[in-house]
Amino acid sequence: MWTNLKSNFKIVQTMRKSFIDRHLSTSISEALRYLPVVTLTGPRQSGKTTLCREKFPELPYANLEDATVMDEVNADPKAFLNKYPQGAIIDEAQNYPQLFSYLQVLVDEDRFQGRNDRRFIVTGSNNFTLMEKMSQSMAGRTAVMTLLPLSTQEILNYVPQASASQLILNGGFPAIWTADERGRSLQLSNYYTTYIERDVRRLINVVNQRAFQTFIRLCAGRIGQEFNASSISNETGVSVPTIKNWLSILNASYVIHLLQPYHANISKRLTKTPKLYFYDTGLAAFLLGINTIEQLDTHPLRGNLFENMVVNDFIKHGTNAGREEFLSFYRDKSQHEVDIIRTLTDKVEAYEIKSSQTFHTDFFNNLNYIRPLLTEKLVKTAVVYDGNQENAQAENAFLNFRHIFD
């Protein structure tokens, strides 16, 4: 325990020294060269505000969770926007999604007048509310980007000594990396009660709060497994439609995401059920009651959490570049499974994820199985694991999880 506390203290001191540079900032700057608005979504506490204010200090800042600002917006939204002749950062826009309609008029008027010097960055934590209004008003006028919690590479740039277990346990919320063990637990508890339950209450009427709490913990216990709404319904006593509704809200709020099964015109019968993951492994570990590295390293779901971390890094590799990664998994009725199928136009890559620190050649069994099924479309296969031995050039490559995208 003392070793872990000392290690965590070193990490805390390192992370407090400087702003954590986010890879997405380059994509935002590039988008603002061509478009008047960037819409930045992502979970609460993922660092959206810090990124915008640190990287774009020339833009004024307005937070729509500030009651005074909201009074001003409600009174005269057009006048509010015109206060910013050079543009602004408008934070927590899901609190007033109608703002996009007024922003559309302003942007179109700027274009008509030949103005090209006003830029807005609009952020929001609820994808459903934000995207519904934005898609109606801002087509062709905004770049939509997502800032997820810190990627493994973003953390390792500042804390190169962090182990896989520390990365899983802490997850990617920046504030967690500036806290000690006790602070981590308190912040995640506060995140769950303040943000997750509050956001859910805003979107749906949760009549049975205890059933919902059971539901989200059951989801944490099913990381990396196919999502079975009927099974969870039986364990919570809540109807299947309600379970599916709760899942959709948690997905829209960047708490849970589903990895869809791979579908192709091949002769095998493939599963049609998606697999469940959390956007943050630290939150998932907290919901599982895992509070120390010792607990994590002996927990039966440690491998699932490692897989979740790697899947998230594939997703973040795309979102941090301002694009979507097209990911799926392979599983057929004979239970042959490959954890990630990454589609690149007309080619695919296949990855197995293993939490072991020791490499075994049988890690390639399922990759070798699907090779003739995917034929010439398959251009790369690799095992991603927690060991130090690597061979990135072989037909079947094996990589440490830190070096997937090197």
CSV table of C-alpha atoms in Angstrom, one decimal, residues 13 26 43 54 61 65 92 111 126 131 160 210 230 241 272 308 351 357 374:
chain,number,residue,atom,x,y,z
A,13,GLN,CA,2.9,16.3,-8.2
A,26,THR,CA,-4.8,20.8,-33.1
A,43,PRO,CA,-18.7,13.9,-20.9
A,54,GLU,CA,-6.1,27.4,-22.3
A,61,TYR,CA,-15.8,33.0,-22.1
A,65,GLU,CA,-24.6,27.4,-16.1
A,92,GLU,CA,-22.6,24.2,-21.3
A,111,ARG,CA,-21.0,35.4,-44.5
A,126,ASN,CA,-25.2,16.0,-23.3
A,131,MET,CA,-27.0,17.4,-31.3
A,160,PRO,CA,5.4,8.0,-18.3
A,210,ARG,CA,-32.5,2.1,-6.4
A,230,SER,CA,-33.6,-9.2,-20.7
A,241,PRO,CA,-38.0,-1.0,-22.7
A,272,LYS,CA,-25.9,-9.5,-33.7
A,308,ASN,CA,-12.2,-1.5,-22.0
A,351,TYR,CA,-6.8,-6.8,-32.9
A,357,GLN,CA,2.2,-9.4,-19.1
A,374,LEU,CA,-11.7,-11.7,-44.3
